[in-house]
Coordinates of C-alpha atoms in Angstrom, one line a residue:
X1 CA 118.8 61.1 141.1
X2 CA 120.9 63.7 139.2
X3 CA 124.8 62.4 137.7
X4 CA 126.4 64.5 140.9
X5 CA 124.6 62.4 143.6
X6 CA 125.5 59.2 141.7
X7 CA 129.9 59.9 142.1
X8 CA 130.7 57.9 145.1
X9 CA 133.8 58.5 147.5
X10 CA 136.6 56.6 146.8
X11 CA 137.5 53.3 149.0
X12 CA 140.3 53.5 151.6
X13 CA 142.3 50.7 149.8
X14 CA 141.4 52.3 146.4
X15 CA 143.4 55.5 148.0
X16 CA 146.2 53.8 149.3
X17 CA 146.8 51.9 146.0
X18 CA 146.8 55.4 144.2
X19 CA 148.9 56.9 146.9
X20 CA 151.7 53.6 146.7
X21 CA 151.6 54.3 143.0
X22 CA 152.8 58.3 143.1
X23 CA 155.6 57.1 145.8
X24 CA 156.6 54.9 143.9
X25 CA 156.8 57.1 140.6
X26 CA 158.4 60.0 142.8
X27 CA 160.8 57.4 143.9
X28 CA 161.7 55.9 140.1
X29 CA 161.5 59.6 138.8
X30 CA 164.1 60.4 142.1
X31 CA 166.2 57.2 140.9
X32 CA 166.0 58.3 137.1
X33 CA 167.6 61.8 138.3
X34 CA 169.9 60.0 140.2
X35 CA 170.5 58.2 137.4
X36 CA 171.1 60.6 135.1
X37 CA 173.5 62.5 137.2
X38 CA 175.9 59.9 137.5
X39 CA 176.0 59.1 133.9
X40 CA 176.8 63.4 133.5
X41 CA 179.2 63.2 136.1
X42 CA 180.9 60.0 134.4
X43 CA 180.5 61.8 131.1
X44 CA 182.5 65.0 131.8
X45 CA 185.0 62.7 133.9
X46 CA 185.7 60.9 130.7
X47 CA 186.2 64.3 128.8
X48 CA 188.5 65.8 131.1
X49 CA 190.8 62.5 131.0
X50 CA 190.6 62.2 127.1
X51 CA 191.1 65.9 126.5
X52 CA 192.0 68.0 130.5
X53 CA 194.9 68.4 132.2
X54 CA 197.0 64.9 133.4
X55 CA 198.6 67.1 136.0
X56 CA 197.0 67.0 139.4
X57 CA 198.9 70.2 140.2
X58 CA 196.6 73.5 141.0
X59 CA 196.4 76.0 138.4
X60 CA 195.7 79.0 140.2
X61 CA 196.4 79.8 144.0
X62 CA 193.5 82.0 145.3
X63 CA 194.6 84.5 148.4
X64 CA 192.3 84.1 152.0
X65 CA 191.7 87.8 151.3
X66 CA 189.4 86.7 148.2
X67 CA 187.3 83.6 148.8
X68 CA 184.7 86.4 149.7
X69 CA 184.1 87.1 146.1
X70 CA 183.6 83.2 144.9
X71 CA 182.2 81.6 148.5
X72 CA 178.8 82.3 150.6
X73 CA 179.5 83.6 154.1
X74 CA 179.4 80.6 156.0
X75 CA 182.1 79.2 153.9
X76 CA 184.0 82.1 153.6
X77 CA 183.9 81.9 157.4
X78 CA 185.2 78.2 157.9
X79 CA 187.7 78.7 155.4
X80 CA 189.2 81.4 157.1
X81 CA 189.8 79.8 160.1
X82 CA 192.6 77.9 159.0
X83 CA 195.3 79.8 159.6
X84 CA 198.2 81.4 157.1
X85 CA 201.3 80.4 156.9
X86 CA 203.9 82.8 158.2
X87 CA 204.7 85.6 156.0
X88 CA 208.0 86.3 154.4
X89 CA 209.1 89.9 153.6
X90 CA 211.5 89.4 150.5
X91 CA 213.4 93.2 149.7
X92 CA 212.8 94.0 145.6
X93 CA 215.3 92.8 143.4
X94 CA 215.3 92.0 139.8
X95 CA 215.7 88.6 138.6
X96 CA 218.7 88.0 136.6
X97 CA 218.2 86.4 133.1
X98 CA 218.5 82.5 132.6
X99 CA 221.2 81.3 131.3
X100 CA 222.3 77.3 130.1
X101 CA 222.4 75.2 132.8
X102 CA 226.4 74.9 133.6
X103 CA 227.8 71.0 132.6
X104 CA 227.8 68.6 135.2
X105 CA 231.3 69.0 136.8
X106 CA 231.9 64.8 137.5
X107 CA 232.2 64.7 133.8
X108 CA 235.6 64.0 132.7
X109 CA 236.9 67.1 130.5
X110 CA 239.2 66.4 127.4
X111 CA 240.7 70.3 126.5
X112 CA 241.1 71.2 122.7
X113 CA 243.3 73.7 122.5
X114 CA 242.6 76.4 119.2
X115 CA 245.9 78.1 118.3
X116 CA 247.1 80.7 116.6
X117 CA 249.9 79.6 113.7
X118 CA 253.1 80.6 114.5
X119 CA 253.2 83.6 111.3
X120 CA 250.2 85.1 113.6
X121 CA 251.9 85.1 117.0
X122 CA 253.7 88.5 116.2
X123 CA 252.7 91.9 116.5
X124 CA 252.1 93.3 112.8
X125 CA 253.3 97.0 114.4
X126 CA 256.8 95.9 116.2
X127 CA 257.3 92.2 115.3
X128 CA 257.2 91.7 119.2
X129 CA 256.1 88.0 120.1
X130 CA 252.6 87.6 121.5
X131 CA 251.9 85.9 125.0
X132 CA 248.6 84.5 126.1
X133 CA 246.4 86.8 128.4
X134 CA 243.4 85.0 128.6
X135 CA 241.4 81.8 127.4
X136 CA 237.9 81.9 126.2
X137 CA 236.1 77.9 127.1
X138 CA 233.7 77.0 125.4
X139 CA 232.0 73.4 126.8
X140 CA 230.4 70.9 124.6
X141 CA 229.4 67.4 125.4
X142 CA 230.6 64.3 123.6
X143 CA 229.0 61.1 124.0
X144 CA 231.1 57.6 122.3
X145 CA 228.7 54.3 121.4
X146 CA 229.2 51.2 123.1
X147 CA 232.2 49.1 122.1
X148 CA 231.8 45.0 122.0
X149 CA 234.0 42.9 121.9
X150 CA 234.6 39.3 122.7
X151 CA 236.9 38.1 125.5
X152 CA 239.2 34.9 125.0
X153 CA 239.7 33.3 128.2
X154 CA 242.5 30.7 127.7
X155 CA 243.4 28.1 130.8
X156 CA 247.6 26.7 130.2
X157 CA 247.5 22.8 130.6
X158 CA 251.2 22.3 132.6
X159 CA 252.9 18.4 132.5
X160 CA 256.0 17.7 134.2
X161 CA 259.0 17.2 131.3
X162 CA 260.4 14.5 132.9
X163 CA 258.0 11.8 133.7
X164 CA 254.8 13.6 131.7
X165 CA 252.5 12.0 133.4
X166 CA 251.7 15.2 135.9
X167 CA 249.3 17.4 133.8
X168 CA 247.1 20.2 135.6
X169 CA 245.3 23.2 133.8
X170 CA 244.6 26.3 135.5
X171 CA 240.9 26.4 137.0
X172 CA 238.2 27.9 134.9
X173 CA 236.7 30.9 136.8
X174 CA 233.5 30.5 138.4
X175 CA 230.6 31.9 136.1
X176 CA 227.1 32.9 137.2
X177 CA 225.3 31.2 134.1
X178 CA 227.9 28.1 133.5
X179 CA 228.9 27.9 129.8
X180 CA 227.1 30.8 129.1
X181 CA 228.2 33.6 126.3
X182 CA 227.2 36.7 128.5
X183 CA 229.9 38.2 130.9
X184 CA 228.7 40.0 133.6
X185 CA 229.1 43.4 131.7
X186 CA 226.0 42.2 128.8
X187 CA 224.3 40.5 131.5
X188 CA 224.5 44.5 133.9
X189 CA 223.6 45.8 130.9
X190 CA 220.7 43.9 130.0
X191 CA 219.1 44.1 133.3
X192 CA 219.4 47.6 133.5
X193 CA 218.4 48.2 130.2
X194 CA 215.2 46.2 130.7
X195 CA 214.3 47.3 134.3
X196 CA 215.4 50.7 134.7
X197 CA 215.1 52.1 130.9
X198 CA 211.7 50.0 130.3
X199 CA 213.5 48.4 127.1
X200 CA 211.8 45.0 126.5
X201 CA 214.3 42.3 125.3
X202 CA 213.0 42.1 121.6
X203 CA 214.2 45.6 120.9
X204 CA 216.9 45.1 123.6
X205 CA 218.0 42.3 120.5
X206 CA 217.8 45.0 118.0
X207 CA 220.0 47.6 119.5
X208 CA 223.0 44.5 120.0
X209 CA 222.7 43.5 116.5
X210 CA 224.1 46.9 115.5
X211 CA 226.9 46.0 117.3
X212 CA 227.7 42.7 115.8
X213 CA 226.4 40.7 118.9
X214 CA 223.7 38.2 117.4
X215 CA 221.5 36.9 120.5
X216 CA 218.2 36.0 119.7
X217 CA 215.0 37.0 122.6
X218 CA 214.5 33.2 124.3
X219 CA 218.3 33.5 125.2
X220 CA 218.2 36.7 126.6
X221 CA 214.7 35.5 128.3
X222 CA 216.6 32.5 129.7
X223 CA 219.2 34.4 131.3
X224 CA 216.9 37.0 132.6
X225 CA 214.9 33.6 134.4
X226 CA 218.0 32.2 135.7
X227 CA 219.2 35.3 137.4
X228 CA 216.2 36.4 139.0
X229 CA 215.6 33.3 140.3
X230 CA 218.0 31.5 141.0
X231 CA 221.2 33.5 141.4
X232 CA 220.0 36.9 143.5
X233 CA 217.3 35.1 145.7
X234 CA 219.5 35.2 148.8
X235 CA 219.9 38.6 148.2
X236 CA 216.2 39.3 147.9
X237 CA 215.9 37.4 151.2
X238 CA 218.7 39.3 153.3
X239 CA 217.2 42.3 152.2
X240 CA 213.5 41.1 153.2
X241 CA 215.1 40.2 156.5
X242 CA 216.0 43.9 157.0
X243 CA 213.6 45.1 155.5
X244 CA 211.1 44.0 158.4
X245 CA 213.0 45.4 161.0
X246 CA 212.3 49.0 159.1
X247 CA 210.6 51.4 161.6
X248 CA 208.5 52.9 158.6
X249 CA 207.0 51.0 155.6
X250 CA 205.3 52.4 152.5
X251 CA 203.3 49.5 151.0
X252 CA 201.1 49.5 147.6
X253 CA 200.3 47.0 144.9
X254 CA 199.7 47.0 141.3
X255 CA 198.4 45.0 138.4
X256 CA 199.8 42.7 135.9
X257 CA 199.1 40.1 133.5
X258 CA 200.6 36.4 133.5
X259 CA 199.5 34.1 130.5
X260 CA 200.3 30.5 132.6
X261 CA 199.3 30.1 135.9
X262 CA 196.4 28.3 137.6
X263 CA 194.3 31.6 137.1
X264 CA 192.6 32.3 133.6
X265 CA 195.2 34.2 130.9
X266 CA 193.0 37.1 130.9
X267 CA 192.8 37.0 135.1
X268 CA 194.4 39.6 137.0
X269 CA 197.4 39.5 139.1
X270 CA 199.2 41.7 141.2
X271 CA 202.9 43.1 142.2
X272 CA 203.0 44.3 146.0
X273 CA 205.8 47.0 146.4
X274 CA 207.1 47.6 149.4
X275 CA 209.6 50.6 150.9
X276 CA 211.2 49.9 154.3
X277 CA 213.3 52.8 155.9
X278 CA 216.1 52.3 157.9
X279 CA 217.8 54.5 160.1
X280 CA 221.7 55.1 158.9
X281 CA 224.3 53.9 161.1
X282 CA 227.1 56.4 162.5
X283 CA 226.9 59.0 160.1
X284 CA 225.3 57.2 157.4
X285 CA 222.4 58.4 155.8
X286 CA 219.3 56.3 156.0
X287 CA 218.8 53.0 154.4
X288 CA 215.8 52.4 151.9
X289 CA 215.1 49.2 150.6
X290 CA 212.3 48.3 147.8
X291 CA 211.3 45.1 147.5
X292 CA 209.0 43.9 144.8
X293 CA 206.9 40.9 145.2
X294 CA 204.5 38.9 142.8
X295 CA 201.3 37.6 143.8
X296 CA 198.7 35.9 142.0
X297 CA 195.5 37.3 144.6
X298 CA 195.1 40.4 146.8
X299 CA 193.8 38.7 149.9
X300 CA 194.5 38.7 153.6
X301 CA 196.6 35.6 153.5
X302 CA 199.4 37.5 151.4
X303 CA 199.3 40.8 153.2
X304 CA 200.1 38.3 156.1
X305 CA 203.0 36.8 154.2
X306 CA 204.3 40.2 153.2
X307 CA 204.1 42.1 156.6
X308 CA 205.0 39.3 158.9
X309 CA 206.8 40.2 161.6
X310 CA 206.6 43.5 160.8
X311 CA 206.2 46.1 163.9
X312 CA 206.9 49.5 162.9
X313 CA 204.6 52.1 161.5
X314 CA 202.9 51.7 157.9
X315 CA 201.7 53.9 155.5
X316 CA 199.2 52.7 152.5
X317 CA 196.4 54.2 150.3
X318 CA 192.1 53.3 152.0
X319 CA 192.4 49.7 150.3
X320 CA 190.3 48.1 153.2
X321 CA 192.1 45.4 153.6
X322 CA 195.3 47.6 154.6
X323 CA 193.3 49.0 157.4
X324 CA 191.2 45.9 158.9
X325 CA 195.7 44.3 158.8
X326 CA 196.4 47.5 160.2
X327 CA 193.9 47.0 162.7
X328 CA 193.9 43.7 164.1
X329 CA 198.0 43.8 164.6
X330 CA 197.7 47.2 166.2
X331 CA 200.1 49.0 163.7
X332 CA 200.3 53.0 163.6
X333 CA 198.9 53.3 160.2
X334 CA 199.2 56.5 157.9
X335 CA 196.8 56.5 155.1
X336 CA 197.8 58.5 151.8
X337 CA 196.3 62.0 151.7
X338 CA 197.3 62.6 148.0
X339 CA 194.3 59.3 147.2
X340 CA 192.2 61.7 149.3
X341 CA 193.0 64.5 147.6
X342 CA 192.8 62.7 143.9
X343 CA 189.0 62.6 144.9
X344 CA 188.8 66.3 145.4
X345 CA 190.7 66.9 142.0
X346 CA 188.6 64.7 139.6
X347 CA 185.0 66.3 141.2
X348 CA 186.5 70.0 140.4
X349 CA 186.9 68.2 136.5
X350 CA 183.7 67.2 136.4
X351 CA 181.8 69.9 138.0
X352 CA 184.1 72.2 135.9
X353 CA 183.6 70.2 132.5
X354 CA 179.9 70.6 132.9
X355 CA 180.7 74.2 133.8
X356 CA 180.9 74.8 130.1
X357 CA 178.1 74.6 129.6
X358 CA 177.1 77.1 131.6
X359 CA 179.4 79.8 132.0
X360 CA 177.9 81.3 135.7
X361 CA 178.0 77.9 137.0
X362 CA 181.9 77.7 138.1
X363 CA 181.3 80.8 139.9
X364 CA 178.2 80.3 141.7
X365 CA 179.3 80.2 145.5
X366 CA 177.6 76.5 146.3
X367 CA 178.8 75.1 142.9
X368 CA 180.4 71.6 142.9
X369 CA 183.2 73.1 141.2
X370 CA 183.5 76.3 143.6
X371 CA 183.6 73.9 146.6
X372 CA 185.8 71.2 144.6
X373 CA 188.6 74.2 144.7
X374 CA 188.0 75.1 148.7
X375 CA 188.8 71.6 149.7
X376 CA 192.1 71.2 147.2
X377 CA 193.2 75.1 148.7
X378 CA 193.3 72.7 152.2
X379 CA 195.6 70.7 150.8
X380 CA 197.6 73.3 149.2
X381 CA 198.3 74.6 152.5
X382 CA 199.6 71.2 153.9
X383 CA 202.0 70.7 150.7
X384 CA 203.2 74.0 150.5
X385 CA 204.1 73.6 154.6
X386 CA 205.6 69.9 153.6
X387 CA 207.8 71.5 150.5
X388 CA 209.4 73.9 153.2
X389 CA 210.1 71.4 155.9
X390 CA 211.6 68.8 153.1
X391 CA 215.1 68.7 154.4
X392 CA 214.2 69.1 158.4
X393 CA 214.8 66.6 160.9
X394 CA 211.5 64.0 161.9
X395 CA 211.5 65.9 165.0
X396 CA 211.6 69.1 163.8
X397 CA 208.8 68.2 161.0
X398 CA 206.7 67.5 163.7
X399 CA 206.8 70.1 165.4
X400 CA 206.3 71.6 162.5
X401 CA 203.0 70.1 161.6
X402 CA 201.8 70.4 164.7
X403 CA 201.7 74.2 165.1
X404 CA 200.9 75.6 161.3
X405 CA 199.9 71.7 159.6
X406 CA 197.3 70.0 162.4
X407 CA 194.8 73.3 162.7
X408 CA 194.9 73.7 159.1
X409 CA 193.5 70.0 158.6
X410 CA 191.3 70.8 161.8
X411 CA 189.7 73.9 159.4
X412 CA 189.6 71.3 156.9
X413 CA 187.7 69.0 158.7
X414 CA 184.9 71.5 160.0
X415 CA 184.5 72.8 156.8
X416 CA 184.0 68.9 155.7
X417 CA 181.1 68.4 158.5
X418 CA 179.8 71.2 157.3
X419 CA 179.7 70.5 153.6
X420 CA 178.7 66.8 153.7
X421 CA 174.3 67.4 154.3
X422 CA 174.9 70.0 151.6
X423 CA 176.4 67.9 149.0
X424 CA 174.6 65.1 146.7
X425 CA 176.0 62.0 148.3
X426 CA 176.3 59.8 145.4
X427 CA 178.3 62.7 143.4
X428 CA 182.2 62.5 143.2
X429 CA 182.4 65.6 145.1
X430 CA 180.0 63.6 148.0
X431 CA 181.9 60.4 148.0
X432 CA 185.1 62.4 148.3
X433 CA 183.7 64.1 151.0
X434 CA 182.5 60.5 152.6
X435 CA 185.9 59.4 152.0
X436 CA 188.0 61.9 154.0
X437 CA 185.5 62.0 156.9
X438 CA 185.5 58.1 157.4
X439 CA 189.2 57.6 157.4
X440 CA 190.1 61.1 159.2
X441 CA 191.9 60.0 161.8
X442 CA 194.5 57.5 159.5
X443 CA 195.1 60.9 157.1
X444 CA 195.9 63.0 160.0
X445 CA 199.0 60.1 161.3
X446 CA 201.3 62.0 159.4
X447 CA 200.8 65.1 161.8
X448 CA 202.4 63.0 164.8
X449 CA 204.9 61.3 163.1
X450 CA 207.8 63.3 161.7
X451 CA 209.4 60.4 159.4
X452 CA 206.2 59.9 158.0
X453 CA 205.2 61.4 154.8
X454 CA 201.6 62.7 154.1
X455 CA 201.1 60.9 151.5
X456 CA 202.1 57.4 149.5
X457 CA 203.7 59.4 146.6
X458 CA 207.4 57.8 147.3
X459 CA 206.1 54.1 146.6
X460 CA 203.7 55.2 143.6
X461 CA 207.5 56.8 141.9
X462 CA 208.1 53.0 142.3
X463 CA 205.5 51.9 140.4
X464 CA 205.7 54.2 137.5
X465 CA 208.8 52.5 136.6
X466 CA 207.6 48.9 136.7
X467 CA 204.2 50.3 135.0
X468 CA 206.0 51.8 132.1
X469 CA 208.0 48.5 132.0
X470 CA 204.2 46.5 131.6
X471 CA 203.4 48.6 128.9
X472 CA 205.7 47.9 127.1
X473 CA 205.8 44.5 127.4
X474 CA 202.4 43.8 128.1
X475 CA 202.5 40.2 130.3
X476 CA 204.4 37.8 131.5
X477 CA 204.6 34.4 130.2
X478 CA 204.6 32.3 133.7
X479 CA 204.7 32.8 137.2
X480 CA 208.6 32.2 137.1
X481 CA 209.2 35.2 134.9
X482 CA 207.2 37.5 137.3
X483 CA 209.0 36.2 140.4
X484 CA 212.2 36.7 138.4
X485 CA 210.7 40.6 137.2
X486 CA 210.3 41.0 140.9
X487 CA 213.7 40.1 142.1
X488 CA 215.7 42.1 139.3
X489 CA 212.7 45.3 140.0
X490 CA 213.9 45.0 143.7
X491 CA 217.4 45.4 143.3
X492 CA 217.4 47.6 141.1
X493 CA 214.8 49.9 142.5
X494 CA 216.7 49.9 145.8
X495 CA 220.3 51.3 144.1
X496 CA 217.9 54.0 142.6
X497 CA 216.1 54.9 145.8
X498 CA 219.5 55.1 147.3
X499 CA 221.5 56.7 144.7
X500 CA 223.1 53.9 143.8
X501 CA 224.2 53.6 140.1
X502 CA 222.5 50.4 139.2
X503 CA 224.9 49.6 136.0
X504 CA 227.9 49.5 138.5
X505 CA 226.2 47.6 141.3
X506 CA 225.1 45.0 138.9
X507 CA 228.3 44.7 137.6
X508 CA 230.2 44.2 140.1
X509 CA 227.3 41.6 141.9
X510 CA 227.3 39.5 138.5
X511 CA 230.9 39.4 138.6
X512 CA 231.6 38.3 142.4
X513 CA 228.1 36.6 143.4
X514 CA 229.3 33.2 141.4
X515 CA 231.9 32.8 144.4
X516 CA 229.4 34.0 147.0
X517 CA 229.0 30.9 149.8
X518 CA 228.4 32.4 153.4
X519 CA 226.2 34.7 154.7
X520 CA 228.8 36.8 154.9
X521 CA 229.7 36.6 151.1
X522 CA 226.1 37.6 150.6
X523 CA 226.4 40.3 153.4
X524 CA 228.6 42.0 151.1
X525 CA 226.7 42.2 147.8
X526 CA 224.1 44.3 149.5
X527 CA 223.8 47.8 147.7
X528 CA 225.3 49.9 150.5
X529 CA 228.1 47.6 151.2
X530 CA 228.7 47.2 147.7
X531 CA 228.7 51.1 147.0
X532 CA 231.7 51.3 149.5
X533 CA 233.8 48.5 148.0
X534 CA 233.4 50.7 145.0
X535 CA 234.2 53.7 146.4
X536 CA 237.0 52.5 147.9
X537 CA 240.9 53.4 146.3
X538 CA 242.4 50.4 144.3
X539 CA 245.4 48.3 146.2
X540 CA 248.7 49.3 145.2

């Protein structure tokens, strides 16, 4: 028997064992790539924070007329069916150079008058007397360091000559930190300096002792606790009251640190923010009011806390447990298009970082990066329609949106369908293409709803403030201090959001909300009520 004859035919298990082997090599080869992938994408996502652009706002606007040169039919085709925005015929004209930006005109003006001396006020030819024919202003501005000083207040004692034994001392006024130092001036000043400017106290101590005022951090700490907690609480909850019966709420959340609490130091805890709009009463402009809250969990039972017996329409970024809320109490619910969009932005920083590398790659037509830029042209549309209908009416927004905005996100979404089986799935430009098509119908609220922005930008302003604020200085010590934080963020935030200067409102609550005892007495430190009892003329 020659060697050929004796090489026998594999058995069928043999086979199958080899066969389960390749799979599952093709399958940890696949998962490897995967692998691999991810790690790039994270890779050039890390470079483009560290050394790209912060700004999320588009470099280059590309005309309809040239997505031929950059895009494969099909897509050119899809992206063309959104239609443009109606065209503007502006006549030539030639732009005038830029000058300074004139003074602000509520600034008081002090004149300083530059004369001639008296020997050059005649005429060397005729010895005539000159007159003024014109005045050349120049405007500068001046700017005069805070003054401190220290108020005595003295009470008179009275007795009755005759008899002396009637004696009776005029009251002591009512103070909002008893036998404190701090008059409600410092205490305005503080506050604002600390939760409007982002000064923490420490350097907030600092800046006083230049001006002979020697406080030291745990007293300006103290008095921060007492008045955030104590003092403006029924404030915080008259404005919660209203702030439920808003028609449209913005709602977001953000981290924080707190060192004592029944969590771990290192734990995380969270600050809900939440903006309530209020239509204005005869002739008013519309209310806003912010209100900060501190909560140790993100959970369903404080979303309950915060939103109950709330009705009215609410718009929030895809945190799930915004939407299953939103769900079960049958709100209208808006979901943030700018989170959407944020998705599209950092896959066109990836796929362009790795780019680089490759300089044909941007421009191939089914590049990441090419189709990164197609979906974030959408959404240049939609903004560019919201930046011209800023100042119209809800009703006329909507009608806006719903001729030029809703078939422009109805282009967007065909051209999504279409891109999602062409697209790696576990990519950033895949997910973000998972991500707009599962929560389509919450990012298109805005198109029906003309008080409703697009978006969750308004609330996120918010947050910037308080997040600059955490920065600086870093945690809070216990759960008091962040309730307190809150309640001083709140007030503040809603004289901002309201133009309200927050210096003057303070001032004027810290001096009257000692004597505050009704409802009424509340009532009337609100911001708007307050604003008007400023704006009102002095009695005679």
């Amino acid at each position: 028997m020659n060697a050929a004859a004796q090489v026998t035919e594999p058995k069928d298990d043999e086979l199958a064992r080899l066969s389960s082997r390749i799979t599952g090599l093709e399958a940890g080869q696949r998962a490897r790539d995967d692998q691999i992938q991810l790690l790039k994408e994270e890779n050039a996502w890390l470079r483009a924070q560290l050394w790209g652009r912060s700004s999320e706002k588009s470099v280059i606007e590309i005309s309809p007329d040239q997505w031929h040169l950059v895009f494969n039919e099909a897509e050119a085709r899809t992206f063309q069916a959104a239609p443009e925005s109606e065209v503007t015929r502006i006549a030539e004209h030639t732009r005038a150079k830029r000058g300074r930006r004139k003074l602000p005109g509520e600034l008081e003006r002090v004149p300083v008058i530059y004369d001639l001396s008296e020997s050059e006020k005649v005429c060397p030819h005729d010895g005539t007397a000159l007159t003024v024919m014109d005045r050349e202003i120049s405007e500068h501005y001046h700017f005069q360091p805070a003054r401190a000083w220290i108020t005595e207040e003295v009470r008179l004692t009275y007795s009755c000559p005759c008899c002396r034994g009637y004696v009776k001392t005029a009251p002591a006024p009512l103070k909002l930190i008893p036998k404190s130092v701090a008059s409600p001036e410092l205490l305005a000043h503080l506050t604002t300096t600390k939760f409007v400017d982002a000064v923490p106290l420490n350097r907030q101590v600092q800046q006083l002792e230049r001006y002979g005022i020697s406080l030291s951090v745990a007293t300006l700490s103290n008095w921060m606790l007492t008045i955030g907690t104590n003092r403006v609480q029924p404030l915080i909850n008259l404005l919660i009251e209203q702030l439920l019966q808003a028609l449209l709420m913005y709602l977001d959340e953000t981290t924080l640190q707190v060192l004592q609490s029944e969590k771990s130091p290192t734990s995380t805890h969270y600050m809900w923010v939440r903006l309530g709009v209020l239509p204005g009463s005869e002739g008013e402009p519309e209310r806003r009011i912010v209100i900060f809250t501190y909560c140790p969990y993100r959970n369903t039972e404080t979303l309950q806390q915060l939103l109950e017996g709330f009705s009215g329409k609410l718009v929030t970024d895809g945190l799930d447990l915004y939407d299953t809320y939103a769900d079960l109490k049958k709100l209208i619910h808006g979901l943030c298009n700018a989170h959407c969009r944020r998705g599209f932005e950092e896959a066109r920083q990836i796929a362009e970082g790795d780019a680089k590398k490759s300089k044909s790659a941007a421009a191939q037509p089914n590049s990441a990066a090419t189709r990164a830029r197609m979906a974030l042209d959408y959404y240049r549309q939609i903004y560019r329609i919201e930046r011209e209908i800023k100042d119209l009416s809800p009703a006329q927004k909507r009608a806006v949106r719903q001729e030029r905005s809703a078939p422009v996100m109805a282009a967007f979404k065909n051209w999504l369908d279409e891109m999602q089986p062409k697209v790696w799935p576990e990519g950033k430009l895949g997910k973000a293409i998972s991500y707009a098509l599962s929560h389509w119908d919450k990012l298109c609220t805005f198109l029906k709803h003309g008080e409703m922005d697009p978006d969750t930008n308004v609330i996120e302003r918010l947050i910037r403030s308080f997040v600059i604020g955490r920065g600086n200085w870093i945690l809070h010590k216990s759960q008091a201090g962040a309730t307190a934080s809150a309640n001083l963020y709140s007030l503040v935030m809603t004289c901002r959001i309201n133009n309200i200067d927050p210096h003057a409102y303070l001032t004027y609550v810290f001096t009257h909300l000692a004597a505050a005892r009704t409802v009424q007495d509340f009532e009337a430190l609100l911001p708007w009520n307050v604003q008007r009892a400023l704006a009102r003329p002095p009695p005679d």
